[in-house]
PDB file of C-alpha atoms in Angstrom:
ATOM      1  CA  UNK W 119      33.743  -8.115 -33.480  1.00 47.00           C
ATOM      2  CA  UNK W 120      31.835  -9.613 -30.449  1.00 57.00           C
ATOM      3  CA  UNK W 121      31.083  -6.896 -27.859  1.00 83.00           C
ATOM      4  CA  UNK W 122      31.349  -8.472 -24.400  1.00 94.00           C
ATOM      5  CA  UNK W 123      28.808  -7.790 -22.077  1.00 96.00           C
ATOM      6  CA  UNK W 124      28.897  -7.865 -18.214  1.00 97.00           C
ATOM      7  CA  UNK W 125      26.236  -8.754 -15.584  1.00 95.00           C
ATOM      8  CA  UNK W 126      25.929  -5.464 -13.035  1.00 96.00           C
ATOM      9  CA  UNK W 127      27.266  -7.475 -10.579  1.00 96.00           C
ATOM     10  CA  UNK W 128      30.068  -8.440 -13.072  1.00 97.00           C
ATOM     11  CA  UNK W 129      30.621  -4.946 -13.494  1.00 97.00           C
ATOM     12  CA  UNK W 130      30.787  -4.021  -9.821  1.00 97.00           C
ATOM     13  CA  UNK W 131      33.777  -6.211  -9.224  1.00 97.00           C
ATOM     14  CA  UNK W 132      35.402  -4.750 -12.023  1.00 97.00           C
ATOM     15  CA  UNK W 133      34.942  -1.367 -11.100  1.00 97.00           C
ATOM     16  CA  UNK W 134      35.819  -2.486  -7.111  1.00 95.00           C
ATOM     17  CA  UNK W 135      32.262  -1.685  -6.013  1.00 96.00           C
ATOM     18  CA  UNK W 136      29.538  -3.729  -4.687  1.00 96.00           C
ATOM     19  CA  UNK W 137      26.867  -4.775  -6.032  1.00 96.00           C
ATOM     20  CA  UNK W 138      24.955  -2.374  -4.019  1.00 96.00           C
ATOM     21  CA  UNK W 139      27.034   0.752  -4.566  1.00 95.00           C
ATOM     22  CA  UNK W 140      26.853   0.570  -7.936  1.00 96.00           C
ATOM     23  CA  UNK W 141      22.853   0.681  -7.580  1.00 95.00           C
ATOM     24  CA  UNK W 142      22.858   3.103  -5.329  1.00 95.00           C
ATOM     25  CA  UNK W 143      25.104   5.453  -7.688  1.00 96.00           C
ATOM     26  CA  UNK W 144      22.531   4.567 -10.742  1.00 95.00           C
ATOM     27  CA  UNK W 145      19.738   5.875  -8.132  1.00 95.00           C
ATOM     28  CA  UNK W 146      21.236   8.671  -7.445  1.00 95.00           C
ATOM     29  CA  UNK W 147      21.864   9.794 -10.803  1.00 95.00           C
ATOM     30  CA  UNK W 148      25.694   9.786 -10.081  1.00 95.00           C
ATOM     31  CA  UNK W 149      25.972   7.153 -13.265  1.00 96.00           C
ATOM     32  CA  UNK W 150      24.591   6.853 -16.160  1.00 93.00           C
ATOM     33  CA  UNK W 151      23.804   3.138 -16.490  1.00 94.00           C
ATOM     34  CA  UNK W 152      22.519   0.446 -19.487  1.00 96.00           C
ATOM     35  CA  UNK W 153      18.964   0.530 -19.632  1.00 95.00           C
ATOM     36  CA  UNK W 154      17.267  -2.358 -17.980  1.00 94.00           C
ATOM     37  CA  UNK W 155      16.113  -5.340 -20.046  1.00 95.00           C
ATOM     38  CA  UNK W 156      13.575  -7.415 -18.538  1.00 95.00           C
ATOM     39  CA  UNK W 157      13.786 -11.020 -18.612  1.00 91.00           C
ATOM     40  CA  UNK W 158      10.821 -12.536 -17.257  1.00 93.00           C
ATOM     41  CA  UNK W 159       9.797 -11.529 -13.737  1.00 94.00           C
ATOM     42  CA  UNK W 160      13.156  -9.835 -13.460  1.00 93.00           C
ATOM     43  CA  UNK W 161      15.432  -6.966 -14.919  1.00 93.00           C
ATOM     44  CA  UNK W 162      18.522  -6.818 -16.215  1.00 94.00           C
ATOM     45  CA  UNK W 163      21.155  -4.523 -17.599  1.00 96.00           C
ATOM     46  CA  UNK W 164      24.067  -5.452 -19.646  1.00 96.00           C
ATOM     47  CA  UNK W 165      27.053  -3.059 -19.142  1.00 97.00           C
ATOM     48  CA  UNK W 166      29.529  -2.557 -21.678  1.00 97.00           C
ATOM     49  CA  UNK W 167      33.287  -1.914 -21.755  1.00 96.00           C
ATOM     50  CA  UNK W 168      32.672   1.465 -22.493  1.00 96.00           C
ATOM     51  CA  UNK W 169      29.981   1.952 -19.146  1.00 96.00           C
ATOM     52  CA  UNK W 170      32.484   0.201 -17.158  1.00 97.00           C
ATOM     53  CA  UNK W 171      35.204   2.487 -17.281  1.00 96.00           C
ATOM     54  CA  UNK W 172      32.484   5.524 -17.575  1.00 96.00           C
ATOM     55  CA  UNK W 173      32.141   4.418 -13.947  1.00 96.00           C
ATOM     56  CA  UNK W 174      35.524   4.027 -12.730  1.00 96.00           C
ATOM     57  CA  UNK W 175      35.862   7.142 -13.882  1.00 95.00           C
ATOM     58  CA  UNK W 176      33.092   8.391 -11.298  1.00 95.00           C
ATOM     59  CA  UNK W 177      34.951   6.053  -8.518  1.00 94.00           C
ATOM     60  CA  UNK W 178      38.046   8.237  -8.765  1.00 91.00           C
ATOM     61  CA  UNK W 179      36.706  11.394  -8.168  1.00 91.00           C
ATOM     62  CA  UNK W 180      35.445  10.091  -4.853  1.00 89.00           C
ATOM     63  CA  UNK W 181      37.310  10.828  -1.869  1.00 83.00           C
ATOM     64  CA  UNK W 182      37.868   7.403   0.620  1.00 78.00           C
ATOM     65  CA  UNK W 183      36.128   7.718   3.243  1.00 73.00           C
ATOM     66  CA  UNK W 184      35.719   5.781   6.851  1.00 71.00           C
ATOM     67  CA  UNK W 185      35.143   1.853   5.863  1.00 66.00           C
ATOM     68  CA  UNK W 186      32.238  -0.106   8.399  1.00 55.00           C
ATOM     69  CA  UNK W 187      33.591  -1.432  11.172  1.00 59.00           C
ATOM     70  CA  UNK W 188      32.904  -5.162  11.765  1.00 58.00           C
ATOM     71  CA  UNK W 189      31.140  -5.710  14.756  1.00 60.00           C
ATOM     72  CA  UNK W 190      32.834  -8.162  17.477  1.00 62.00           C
ATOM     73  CA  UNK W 191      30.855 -11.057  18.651  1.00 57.00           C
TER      74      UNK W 191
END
């Protein structure tokens, strides 16, 4: 059996997070996330299935909040 793997940004879109959120959840020890591989210069972590829905699960205890507003030009 072939375990897929997903990018974090891969993951983000799955869970309906950005890119961004998802970092600043791992920061703030909200998540537990794949530890970071590095690959050269840069780092980078390979989420499974498994951490995936381990996060969704985190997204749905959150309550929605305001969304930014989008400035007018």
């Amino acid at each position: 059996m072939d375990a897929k793997t997903y990018t974090t940004g891969e993951a983000a879109a799955k869970i309906g997070v950005s890119r961004q959120t998802l970092h600043t959840w791992i920061e703030a020890g909200s998540i537990a996330a794949p530890k970071p591989i590095a690959m050269g210069q840069r780092s980078i972590r390979f989420w499974t299935k498994a951490d995936i829905d381990e996060a969704r699960k985190f997204k749905g205890t959150l309550k929605p909040g305001p969304r930014a507003k989008k400035k007018e030009r």
